Coordinates of C-alpha atoms in Angstrom, one line a residue:
M1 CA 37.3 3.0 -42.1
T2 CA 33.7 3.4 -43.1
G3 CA 31.8 0.7 -44.9
D4 CA 32.1 2.6 -48.2
E5 CA 35.9 2.8 -47.7
I6 CA 36.2 -0.9 -47.0
R7 CA 34.3 -1.7 -50.1
E8 CA 36.4 0.6 -52.2
V9 CA 39.8 -0.6 -50.8
F10 CA 38.9 -4.2 -51.3
L11 CA 37.9 -3.9 -55.0
H12 CA 41.0 -1.7 -55.6
F13 CA 43.3 -4.2 -53.9
F14 CA 42.2 -7.1 -56.1
K15 CA 42.2 -4.9 -59.2
E16 CA 45.9 -4.5 -58.5
K17 CA 46.2 -8.3 -58.4
G18 CA 44.8 -8.6 -61.9
H19 CA 41.2 -9.1 -61.2
E20 CA 38.3 -7.7 -63.2
V21 CA 35.8 -5.9 -61.0
V22 CA 32.3 -7.0 -61.9
P23 CA 29.2 -5.2 -60.7
S24 CA 26.7 -6.9 -58.3
S25 CA 24.1 -9.0 -60.0
S26 CA 20.4 -8.9 -59.1
L27 CA 19.0 -10.6 -56.0
V28 CA 17.0 -12.6 -58.5
P29 CA 19.4 -15.3 -59.9
L30 CA 19.6 -15.3 -63.7
A31 CA 18.6 -18.6 -65.2
D32 CA 19.2 -20.6 -62.1
P33 CA 16.1 -22.7 -61.0
T34 CA 18.0 -24.2 -58.0
L35 CA 18.1 -20.8 -56.2
L36 CA 15.2 -18.7 -54.8
L37 CA 17.5 -15.7 -54.2
T38 CA 21.1 -14.7 -54.7
S39 CA 22.7 -15.9 -51.5
A40 CA 26.5 -15.7 -52.2
G41 CA 29.0 -13.8 -54.4
M42 CA 29.7 -16.8 -56.6
V43 CA 26.1 -17.2 -57.8
Q44 CA 26.7 -15.0 -60.9
F45 CA 29.9 -16.9 -61.7
K46 CA 28.5 -20.4 -61.2
H47 CA 28.4 -21.1 -64.9
Y48 CA 32.1 -20.3 -65.1
F49 CA 33.0 -22.7 -62.3
T50 CA 31.0 -25.5 -64.0
G51 CA 32.7 -24.9 -67.3
E52 CA 29.4 -23.9 -69.1
A53 CA 31.0 -20.5 -70.0
I54 CA 34.4 -18.9 -70.1
P55 CA 35.0 -15.5 -68.5
T56 CA 37.0 -12.7 -70.2
N57 CA 39.3 -12.7 -67.2
P58 CA 39.8 -15.8 -65.0
R59 CA 40.3 -13.4 -62.0
L60 CA 37.2 -11.7 -60.9
A61 CA 36.2 -9.5 -57.9
S62 CA 32.8 -8.1 -56.8
C63 CA 30.7 -6.6 -54.1
Q64 CA 27.5 -8.7 -54.3
K65 CA 24.1 -8.0 -52.9
C66 CA 22.9 -11.2 -51.0
F67 CA 19.8 -12.4 -49.3
R68 CA 19.5 -15.5 -47.2
A69 CA 15.9 -16.5 -46.3
T70 CA 17.1 -19.2 -43.9
D71 CA 18.2 -16.4 -41.5
I72 CA 14.8 -14.5 -41.3
E73 CA 13.9 -15.9 -37.8
S74 CA 17.4 -15.4 -36.5
V75 CA 17.3 -11.7 -37.3
G76 CA 17.0 -9.8 -34.0
N77 CA 20.1 -11.0 -32.3
S78 CA 23.3 -9.0 -32.7
K79 CA 24.8 -10.6 -35.7
H80 CA 22.3 -12.1 -38.2
L81 CA 21.1 -10.4 -41.3
T82 CA 18.9 -11.4 -44.2
F83 CA 20.3 -8.8 -46.6
F84 CA 24.0 -8.2 -46.7
E85 CA 26.9 -7.2 -49.0
M86 CA 29.5 -9.9 -49.8
L87 CA 33.0 -8.8 -51.0
G88 CA 34.7 -11.6 -53.0
N89 CA 37.6 -12.5 -55.2
F90 CA 37.3 -15.4 -57.5
S91 CA 39.7 -17.5 -59.6
V92 CA 38.3 -19.6 -62.5
G93 CA 40.9 -22.3 -63.0
D94 CA 43.8 -19.8 -62.4
Y95 CA 45.3 -19.4 -59.0
F96 CA 44.4 -21.7 -56.0
K97 CA 45.1 -22.0 -52.3
K98 CA 48.5 -20.4 -52.0
E99 CA 47.6 -17.1 -53.6
A100 CA 44.1 -16.9 -52.0
I101 CA 45.6 -17.4 -48.5
T102 CA 48.6 -15.1 -49.1
W103 CA 46.5 -12.2 -50.5
A104 CA 43.8 -12.6 -47.9
W105 CA 46.4 -12.2 -45.1
E106 CA 48.0 -9.3 -46.9
F107 CA 44.7 -7.5 -47.2
V108 CA 43.4 -7.9 -43.6
T109 CA 46.8 -7.1 -42.0
Q110 CA 48.2 -4.4 -44.4
R111 CA 45.2 -2.7 -46.0
L112 CA 42.7 -3.1 -43.2
E113 CA 45.4 -3.0 -40.5
L114 CA 43.7 -5.5 -38.3
P115 CA 45.9 -6.6 -35.4
T116 CA 47.4 -10.0 -36.1
E117 CA 47.0 -11.1 -32.4
Q118 CA 43.2 -10.9 -32.8
L119 CA 43.0 -13.0 -35.9
W120 CA 42.4 -16.8 -35.9
I121 CA 42.2 -19.3 -38.7
T122 CA 40.0 -22.3 -39.2
I123 CA 40.5 -25.1 -41.9
F124 CA 38.9 -28.3 -42.9
L125 CA 39.9 -31.4 -40.9
D126 CA 42.3 -33.0 -43.4
D127 CA 43.4 -29.9 -45.4
D128 CA 47.1 -30.0 -44.6
E129 CA 47.8 -28.0 -47.8
A130 CA 45.9 -25.0 -46.4
F131 CA 47.5 -25.5 -43.0
G132 CA 51.0 -25.3 -44.6
Y133 CA 50.2 -22.0 -46.5
W134 CA 48.9 -20.4 -43.3
R135 CA 52.1 -21.3 -41.5
E136 CA 54.1 -19.8 -44.3
V137 CA 52.5 -16.3 -43.8
G138 CA 53.3 -16.5 -40.2
I139 CA 50.3 -17.9 -38.3
P140 CA 51.2 -19.8 -35.2
K141 CA 50.0 -23.4 -35.4
E142 CA 47.9 -23.0 -32.2
R143 CA 45.9 -20.3 -34.0
I144 CA 44.9 -22.6 -36.8
L145 CA 42.0 -24.8 -35.8
R146 CA 40.5 -27.8 -37.7
F147 CA 36.7 -28.3 -38.0
G148 CA 34.5 -30.8 -39.8
E149 CA 32.1 -30.5 -42.7
D150 CA 29.4 -28.6 -40.8
D151 CA 31.8 -25.7 -40.2
N152 CA 34.5 -25.8 -42.9
F153 CA 33.0 -27.2 -46.1
W154 CA 31.1 -24.8 -48.3
G155 CA 28.3 -25.3 -50.8
P156 CA 26.8 -25.8 -53.1
A157 CA 24.6 -22.7 -53.4
G158 CA 21.4 -24.7 -54.0
E159 CA 21.0 -28.5 -54.5
T160 CA 23.8 -28.8 -57.0
G161 CA 26.9 -27.0 -58.1
P162 CA 30.5 -26.1 -57.1
C163 CA 31.6 -26.8 -53.6
G164 CA 34.7 -27.6 -51.5
P165 CA 36.6 -27.3 -48.3
C166 CA 37.1 -23.8 -46.9
S167 CA 39.3 -21.8 -44.6
E168 CA 38.0 -18.9 -42.5
I169 CA 39.5 -15.8 -40.9
H170 CA 37.9 -15.0 -37.5
Y171 CA 38.3 -11.7 -35.6
D172 CA 38.5 -11.8 -31.7
L173 CA 36.5 -9.0 -30.2
G174 CA 38.1 -9.7 -26.8
P175 CA 37.4 -11.5 -23.5
G176 CA 34.9 -8.8 -22.5
I177 CA 32.4 -10.1 -25.1
G178 CA 30.6 -13.5 -25.2
C179 CA 30.4 -16.5 -22.9
G180 CA 33.7 -16.0 -21.0
K181 CA 34.4 -19.8 -21.0
P182 CA 38.1 -20.9 -21.1
E183 CA 37.4 -23.1 -24.1
C184 CA 35.7 -20.2 -26.1
G185 CA 37.2 -19.9 -29.6
P186 CA 36.3 -19.5 -33.3
N187 CA 32.9 -21.1 -34.1
C188 CA 31.6 -20.5 -30.6
E189 CA 28.1 -19.1 -30.9
C190 CA 28.6 -16.5 -28.1
G191 CA 29.5 -13.6 -30.4
R192 CA 33.1 -13.0 -29.2
F193 CA 34.6 -14.3 -32.5
I194 CA 33.4 -12.8 -35.8
E195 CA 33.9 -14.8 -39.0
I196 CA 34.9 -12.1 -41.5
W197 CA 36.3 -14.0 -44.5
N198 CA 35.6 -17.4 -45.9
L199 CA 38.0 -18.8 -48.5
V200 CA 36.4 -21.6 -50.4
F201 CA 38.6 -24.0 -52.3
T202 CA 36.1 -25.1 -54.9
Q203 CA 37.3 -28.6 -56.0
Y204 CA 34.0 -30.5 -56.6
D205 CA 30.7 -30.3 -58.5
Q206 CA 27.9 -31.8 -56.4
Q207 CA 25.4 -33.9 -58.3
R208 CA 21.6 -34.3 -57.4
D209 CA 22.4 -37.7 -56.0
G210 CA 24.9 -36.3 -53.6
R211 CA 28.0 -37.3 -55.4
R212 CA 30.9 -34.8 -55.5
L213 CA 32.8 -35.0 -58.8
P214 CA 36.2 -33.3 -59.1
L215 CA 36.1 -30.2 -61.2
P216 CA 38.3 -30.1 -64.3
K217 CA 40.1 -27.1 -62.8
P218 CA 39.9 -26.1 -59.1
N219 CA 38.6 -22.6 -58.4
I220 CA 38.7 -20.0 -55.7
D221 CA 35.5 -18.5 -54.3
T222 CA 35.8 -16.1 -51.3
G223 CA 33.4 -14.1 -49.3
L224 CA 34.3 -11.2 -47.0
G225 CA 31.2 -10.0 -45.2
L226 CA 31.2 -6.2 -45.4
E227 CA 29.0 -5.6 -42.3
R228 CA 31.1 -8.0 -40.1
T229 CA 34.4 -6.6 -41.4
A230 CA 33.1 -3.1 -40.6
A231 CA 32.3 -4.2 -37.0
A232 CA 35.8 -5.5 -36.6
I233 CA 37.5 -2.4 -38.0
Q234 CA 35.2 0.0 -36.2
G235 CA 35.5 -1.9 -32.9
K236 CA 31.8 -2.6 -32.6
P237 CA 30.4 -5.7 -30.9
S238 CA 27.6 -5.9 -33.4
V239 CA 27.0 -5.2 -37.1
Y240 CA 24.1 -3.0 -36.1
E241 CA 26.4 -0.5 -34.5
T242 CA 28.5 0.0 -37.6
D243 CA 28.0 3.0 -39.9
L244 CA 26.2 0.7 -42.4
L245 CA 23.3 0.0 -40.1
A246 CA 23.5 2.5 -37.2
P247 CA 21.7 5.3 -39.1
L248 CA 18.7 2.9 -39.7
I249 CA 18.7 1.9 -36.0
A250 CA 18.7 5.6 -35.1
L251 CA 15.8 6.3 -37.4
V252 CA 13.6 3.5 -36.1
S253 CA 14.4 4.6 -32.5
K254 CA 13.4 8.1 -33.4
L255 CA 10.1 7.1 -35.1
A256 CA 9.2 4.8 -32.2
G257 CA 10.3 7.3 -29.5
K258 CA 12.6 4.6 -28.0
V259 CA 16.2 4.7 -26.8
Y260 CA 18.3 1.9 -28.2
G261 CA 20.5 0.1 -25.7
K262 CA 18.3 0.4 -22.7
D263 CA 16.1 -2.8 -23.0
E264 CA 17.0 -6.0 -24.9
T265 CA 13.4 -6.7 -25.9
T266 CA 13.0 -3.2 -27.4
D267 CA 16.5 -3.4 -29.0
R268 CA 15.6 -6.7 -30.7
A269 CA 12.5 -5.2 -32.2
I270 CA 14.4 -2.1 -33.4
R271 CA 17.1 -4.3 -35.0
I272 CA 14.4 -6.4 -36.8
V273 CA 12.6 -3.4 -38.1
A274 CA 15.8 -1.7 -39.3
E275 CA 17.3 -4.9 -41.0
H276 CA 14.0 -6.0 -42.6
G277 CA 13.3 -2.4 -43.8
R278 CA 16.6 -2.4 -45.7
A279 CA 16.0 -5.9 -47.1
V280 CA 12.5 -5.1 -48.3
T281 CA 13.8 -2.0 -50.1
F282 CA 16.5 -4.0 -52.0
L283 CA 14.1 -6.9 -52.8
I284 CA 11.6 -4.6 -54.5
S285 CA 14.3 -2.6 -56.3
D286 CA 15.3 -5.9 -58.1
G287 CA 11.7 -6.4 -59.3
I288 CA 10.3 -8.8 -56.7
M289 CA 6.6 -8.3 -56.1
P290 CA 4.7 -9.3 -53.0
S291 CA 2.8 -12.6 -53.4
N292 CA 1.9 -15.8 -51.6
E293 CA 4.6 -18.0 -53.1
G294 CA 8.3 -18.1 -54.0
R295 CA 10.3 -14.9 -53.8
G296 CA 7.2 -12.8 -53.5
Y297 CA 6.3 -14.7 -50.3
V298 CA 9.8 -14.1 -48.9
L299 CA 9.3 -10.4 -49.5
R300 CA 5.8 -10.3 -48.0
R301 CA 7.0 -12.3 -45.0
V302 CA 9.9 -10.0 -44.2
L303 CA 7.8 -6.9 -44.7
R304 CA 5.0 -8.2 -42.4
R305 CA 7.5 -9.2 -39.8
A306 CA 8.9 -5.7 -39.8
A307 CA 5.4 -4.2 -39.5
L308 CA 4.6 -6.6 -36.6
F309 CA 7.7 -5.6 -34.6
G310 CA 7.0 -2.0 -35.5
R311 CA 3.6 -2.3 -33.9
K312 CA 5.3 -3.8 -30.8
L313 CA 7.4 -0.6 -30.6
G314 CA 4.2 1.5 -30.7
L315 CA 4.3 2.4 -34.4
E316 CA 0.6 2.1 -35.2
E317 CA 0.7 4.1 -38.5
P318 CA 2.6 3.0 -41.7
F319 CA 6.3 3.8 -41.3
L320 CA 8.4 1.5 -43.5
G321 CA 8.3 4.0 -46.3
E322 CA 10.4 6.4 -44.3
L323 CA 12.9 3.6 -43.6
A324 CA 13.0 2.8 -47.4
Q325 CA 13.7 6.5 -48.1
A326 CA 16.7 6.4 -45.7
V327 CA 18.0 3.3 -47.4
I328 CA 17.8 4.8 -50.9
S329 CA 19.5 8.0 -49.7
Q330 CA 22.3 6.0 -48.0
M331 CA 23.0 3.5 -50.7
G332 CA 21.6 4.8 -53.9
H333 CA 25.0 6.1 -55.1
L334 CA 26.2 2.5 -55.1
Y335 CA 23.1 0.7 -56.3
P336 CA 21.3 3.0 -58.9
E337 CA 18.4 0.6 -59.1
L338 CA 17.3 1.9 -55.7
V339 CA 17.0 5.5 -57.1
K340 CA 15.5 4.3 -60.4
N341 CA 12.8 2.3 -58.7
R342 CA 12.1 4.7 -55.8
D343 CA 8.4 5.3 -56.7
L344 CA 7.7 1.6 -57.1
I345 CA 9.5 0.8 -53.9
L346 CA 7.5 3.4 -51.9
S347 CA 4.1 2.7 -53.4
L348 CA 4.4 -1.1 -52.9
I349 CA 5.6 -0.8 -49.3
E350 CA 2.7 1.6 -48.5
A351 CA 0.1 -0.7 -50.1
E352 CA 1.5 -3.8 -48.4
E353 CA 1.8 -2.1 -45.1
K354 CA -1.8 -0.9 -45.2
R355 CA -3.1 -4.3 -46.3
F356 CA -1.2 -6.0 -43.5
E357 CA -2.5 -3.5 -40.9
E358 CA -6.0 -5.0 -41.5
T359 CA -4.7 -8.5 -41.5
L360 CA -2.7 -7.9 -38.4
S361 CA -5.6 -6.4 -36.4
T362 CA -7.9 -9.3 -37.3
G363 CA -5.2 -12.0 -36.8
L364 CA -4.1 -10.7 -33.4
A365 CA -7.7 -10.5 -32.2
I366 CA -8.3 -14.1 -33.2
L367 CA -5.0 -15.2 -31.6
E368 CA -5.8 -13.4 -28.3
D369 CA -9.3 -15.1 -28.2
G370 CA -7.6 -18.4 -28.9
I371 CA -5.1 -18.0 -26.1
I372 CA -7.8 -17.1 -23.7
L373 CA -9.7 -20.2 -24.6
I374 CA -6.6 -22.3 -24.1
R375 CA -6.1 -20.9 -20.6
R376 CA -9.7 -21.6 -19.7
K377 CA -9.2 -25.2 -20.8
A378 CA -6.3 -25.4 -18.4
V379 CA -8.4 -24.2 -15.5
Q380 CA -11.2 -26.6 -16.4
L381 CA -8.7 -29.5 -16.5
I382 CA -7.6 -28.7 -12.9
N383 CA -11.2 -28.4 -11.8
D384 CA -11.9 -31.8 -13.3
Q385 CA -9.1 -33.4 -11.3
R386 CA -10.2 -31.9 -8.0
E387 CA -12.8 -34.5 -7.1
P388 CA -10.8 -37.7 -7.8
L389 CA -7.8 -36.3 -6.0
T390 CA -9.7 -35.1 -2.9
G391 CA -11.5 -38.5 -2.8
F392 CA -8.2 -40.2 -2.8
A393 CA -7.1 -37.9 0.1
R394 CA -10.1 -39.0 2.2
R395 CA -9.3 -42.7 1.6
A396 CA -5.6 -42.1 2.5
A397 CA -6.5 -40.4 5.8
K398 CA -7.5 -43.7 7.4
A399 CA -3.9 -44.8 8.0
D400 CA -1.3 -43.2 10.2
T401 CA 2.2 -44.5 9.2
A402 CA 5.0 -42.0 9.1
E403 CA 6.3 -43.4 5.8
A404 CA 2.9 -42.8 4.1
S405 CA 2.9 -39.3 5.5
K406 CA 6.2 -38.6 3.8
K407 CA 4.9 -40.0 0.5
V408 CA 1.8 -37.7 0.6
A409 CA 3.9 -34.7 1.3
S410 CA 6.0 -35.6 -1.7
L411 CA 2.9 -36.1 -3.8
A412 CA 1.6 -32.7 -2.9
A413 CA 4.9 -31.1 -4.0
D414 CA 5.3 -33.2 -7.2
V415 CA 1.7 -32.9 -8.5
M416 CA 0.2 -29.7 -7.1
Q417 CA 3.0 -27.2 -7.1
P418 CA 3.8 -27.4 -10.9
I419 CA 0.1 -26.9 -11.6
R420 CA -0.1 -23.8 -9.3
S421 CA 3.1 -22.5 -10.9
K422 CA 1.9 -23.0 -14.4
L423 CA -1.4 -21.2 -13.7
A424 CA 0.4 -18.3 -11.9
Q425 CA 2.8 -18.0 -14.9
M426 CA -0.2 -17.9 -17.3
A427 CA -2.0 -15.3 -15.3
T428 CA 1.0 -12.9 -15.0
E429 CA 3.3 -13.4 -17.9
L430 CA 1.7 -14.8 -20.9
S431 CA -1.0 -12.3 -21.9
L432 CA -0.8 -10.6 -25.2
S433 CA -3.0 -7.6 -24.3
P434 CA -5.2 -6.2 -21.5
A435 CA -8.1 -8.1 -23.1
A436 CA -6.3 -11.4 -22.8
A437 CA -5.2 -10.7 -19.3
L438 CA -8.8 -9.8 -18.3
G439 CA -10.0 -13.1 -19.9
M440 CA -7.5 -15.1 -17.8
Q441 CA -8.4 -13.2 -14.6
M442 CA -12.1 -13.9 -15.2
A443 CA -11.4 -17.6 -15.8
L444 CA -9.4 -17.9 -12.6
T445 CA -11.9 -15.9 -10.6
D446 CA -14.8 -17.9 -11.9
G447 CA -13.3 -21.2 -11.0
R448 CA -11.8 -20.0 -7.6
I449 CA -9.0 -22.3 -8.6
Y450 CA -6.5 -21.1 -6.0
E451 CA -8.8 -21.8 -3.1
R452 CA -9.6 -25.3 -4.4
L453 CA -5.9 -26.0 -4.9
E454 CA -5.1 -24.9 -1.4
K455 CA -7.8 -27.1 0.0
L456 CA -6.7 -30.1 -2.1
E457 CA -3.1 -29.7 -1.0
S458 CA -4.2 -29.4 2.7
D459 CA -6.2 -32.6 2.3
L460 CA -3.3 -34.5 0.8
R461 CA -0.9 -33.3 3.5
A462 CA -3.3 -34.4 6.2
A463 CA -3.4 -38.0 4.8
T464 CA -1.1 -40.5 6.5
K465 CA -1.1 -43.4 4.0
V466 CA -0.9 -43.4 0.3
D467 CA -0.7 -45.9 -2.6
I468 CA 1.2 -43.9 -5.2
A469 CA -0.2 -46.0 -8.0
E470 CA -3.7 -44.8 -7.3
V471 CA -2.9 -41.1 -7.9
S472 CA -3.7 -39.8 -11.4
K473 CA -1.2 -37.3 -12.8
D474 CA -3.4 -36.9 -15.9
G475 CA -4.3 -33.4 -14.8
L476 CA -0.7 -32.1 -15.1
Q477 CA -0.2 -34.0 -18.3
G478 CA -3.4 -32.6 -19.8
L479 CA -2.5 -29.1 -18.7
N480 CA 0.8 -29.3 -20.6
E481 CA -0.8 -30.8 -23.7
H482 CA -3.9 -28.6 -24.0
A483 CA -2.7 -25.3 -22.5
S484 CA 0.5 -25.0 -24.3
S485 CA -0.4 -25.4 -28.0
I486 CA -2.4 -23.6 -30.7
S487 CA -4.2 -26.0 -32.9
G488 CA -3.2 -26.5 -36.5
K489 CA -6.8 -25.7 -37.6
E490 CA -6.6 -22.3 -35.9
V491 CA -3.3 -21.6 -37.6
F492 CA -4.7 -22.6 -40.9
T493 CA -7.8 -20.4 -40.5
L494 CA -5.5 -17.4 -39.8
H495 CA -3.3 -18.3 -42.8
D496 CA -6.0 -19.2 -45.3
T497 CA -8.9 -16.8 -44.4
Y498 CA -7.1 -13.8 -43.1
G499 CA -3.7 -14.0 -44.8
F500 CA -1.8 -14.1 -41.4
P501 CA 1.6 -15.8 -42.0
K502 CA 2.0 -19.0 -40.1
E503 CA 5.6 -17.9 -39.1
L504 CA 4.1 -14.8 -37.3
T505 CA 1.6 -17.0 -35.6
E506 CA 4.5 -19.2 -34.4
E507 CA 6.5 -16.2 -33.3
I508 CA 3.6 -14.7 -31.3
A509 CA 2.8 -18.1 -29.8
A510 CA 6.5 -18.6 -28.7
E511 CA 6.5 -15.2 -27.0
N512 CA 3.5 -16.4 -25.0
G513 CA 4.9 -19.8 -24.0
L514 CA 2.8 -21.7 -26.5
T515 CA 3.7 -24.0 -29.4
V516 CA 2.0 -24.5 -32.7
D517 CA 0.7 -27.8 -34.1
F518 CA 2.3 -27.5 -37.5
E519 CA 1.7 -31.2 -38.3
A520 CA -2.1 -30.6 -38.1
F521 CA -1.6 -27.3 -40.0
E522 CA 0.1 -29.2 -42.9
E523 CA -2.8 -31.7 -42.9
E524 CA -5.3 -28.8 -43.3
M525 CA -3.1 -27.4 -46.1
E526 CA -3.2 -30.8 -47.9
R527 CA -6.9 -31.0 -47.6
Q528 CA -7.2 -27.5 -49.1
R529 CA -4.9 -28.6 -52.0
E530 CA -7.2 -31.6 -52.6
R531 CA -10.2 -29.3 -52.7
A532 CA -8.4 -27.0 -55.2
R533 CA -7.6 -30.0 -57.4
A534 CA -11.2 -31.2 -57.3
V535 CA -12.4 -27.7 -58.4
Q536 CA -9.9 -27.7 -61.3
K537 CA -11.6 -30.9 -62.6
F538 CA -14.7 -28.7 -63.5
G539 CA -15.9 -30.0 -66.9
F540 CA -16.1 -26.6 -68.7
V541 CA -15.9 -28.2 -72.2
D542 CA -19.0 -30.3 -71.6
I543 CA -21.0 -27.5 -70.2
A544 CA -19.9 -25.1 -73.0
T545 CA -21.3 -27.5 -75.6
R546 CA -24.6 -27.6 -73.7
F547 CA -25.0 -23.8 -73.5
K548 CA -24.4 -21.8 -76.7
L549 CA -24.1 -18.1 -75.9
E550 CA -24.8 -15.6 -78.6
V551 CA -22.6 -12.7 -77.4
P552 CA -22.1 -9.7 -79.6
A553 CA -18.7 -7.9 -79.8
T554 CA -18.1 -5.6 -76.9
K555 CA -16.2 -2.3 -76.6
F556 CA -14.0 -1.4 -73.7
V557 CA -15.1 2.0 -72.3
G558 CA -12.8 2.2 -69.3
Y559 CA -10.8 5.0 -70.8
E560 CA -13.8 7.3 -71.1
C561 CA -15.8 6.5 -67.9
L562 CA -15.4 4.8 -64.5
R563 CA -19.0 3.5 -64.3
R564 CA -21.3 1.9 -67.0
K565 CA -24.6 0.2 -66.5
T566 CA -24.7 -3.0 -68.5
Q567 CA -26.7 -6.2 -69.0
V568 CA -25.8 -9.8 -68.2
T569 CA -26.1 -11.8 -71.4
G570 CA -25.6 -15.3 -70.0
L571 CA -24.0 -17.3 -67.3
I572 CA -22.0 -20.6 -67.4

């Protein structure tokens, strides 16, 4: 089955069971301040579950567009997506666990024809009712596993709302996939088991204070991930290899001149570009505009992450428009808003990509300079430690006990080798560009650090007596502290002055073995907010009464001309 066929078969199956098929709602939740974006199929039915409204049919089914911002940084591995399609059947106070479980099993085994020996079930710890119904449809008890709240309790979608215990259907891709451990099973993170369907037994309404009140009528809320189900049916180890995403992977590979499946670093970048390109297209089609806050910031962050990884693939010119065209061609027949908003989608992507190209060039240059400085600090720290350590070696050389000799040898290994290894790692693995590598090489050459370390180690090994307490390990500690972190002030400057997202700074830093001081970054952000608040206290009313401007009526002439010489009447 193709992805389109799975979608069609699902909706037809539940129409046969008396469900009303409802079109997907927007990625922008309607009148729901608790949610940034639509993250689940039940979002558009939330007011039914809480009793605020009554549906025309208590049985509903849909294929919902979803976006989960929490998964942005996870995208790149073989299973995570930000944008995905969620098939779901819903009962608003009508049927409950028995029908939901029976129909789910009927659909996956008879309509999708998935082999029963590769299907596993998980339930909430104390949900004996669900356990009984799964046994009734023929699931062996050893294939029904119990898990706690982190795994088998769903919701709410936001801070408040409907929630309840859930039961999941997992598909086993086989022992050739994943960790290979004997204890491997559903909920293992290795990728062997795919969670394809989540049946949520909505029994509670979570309050802002954390209390869960029983709903007047229990409801059913299910989610069958289309991309994951396609992977199971099509026998693919990854959602990116299904017919839903493989064409986008192929397009990115072609644009970049790369072969997918040869190198994991390259594959990860291709997956990120393909997935984010699809997500951006759908976000804009639902009216989300790039900005520095809220939904607009999510859009801008995803688009810029795609542009960044495109550059890593060698795509120096704007390319995301071509990806958006492919998404519209592939999915426009299902989501007409893609076709309707084609011009807006393409023009916005082009403008944002060009804008980010300038930001990216500036930001990367600043980051590279910063990383070079960090490494030079590391070299200086080692040089600063040379004199006290060699002086200690000379003092230690006056004794000749075998025990002391062993301690000195141990000291040389414990203190000096990690420093040498760290510097070697910096010199060979952590450079962002030829410029950064050259900076590191110059710093090392200038300090002749390797020769000094060799001499220091030789002095230490020649010593025959040592008092371990006298030896300072501050050099190694300082190296770790100063040479492995980008300061919060630098991150703030990139973010505030150049529009470089802090998440991209963190990602680039991590690839170079560095961390980011986000605590200091937040302090800088708070200082900026205080400055902004102070500016807002500007006493305009007082000044306005002091200066009375006599300004005649003006006429807008922008429709007739593009330039007009004029005169400043007054300034406040």
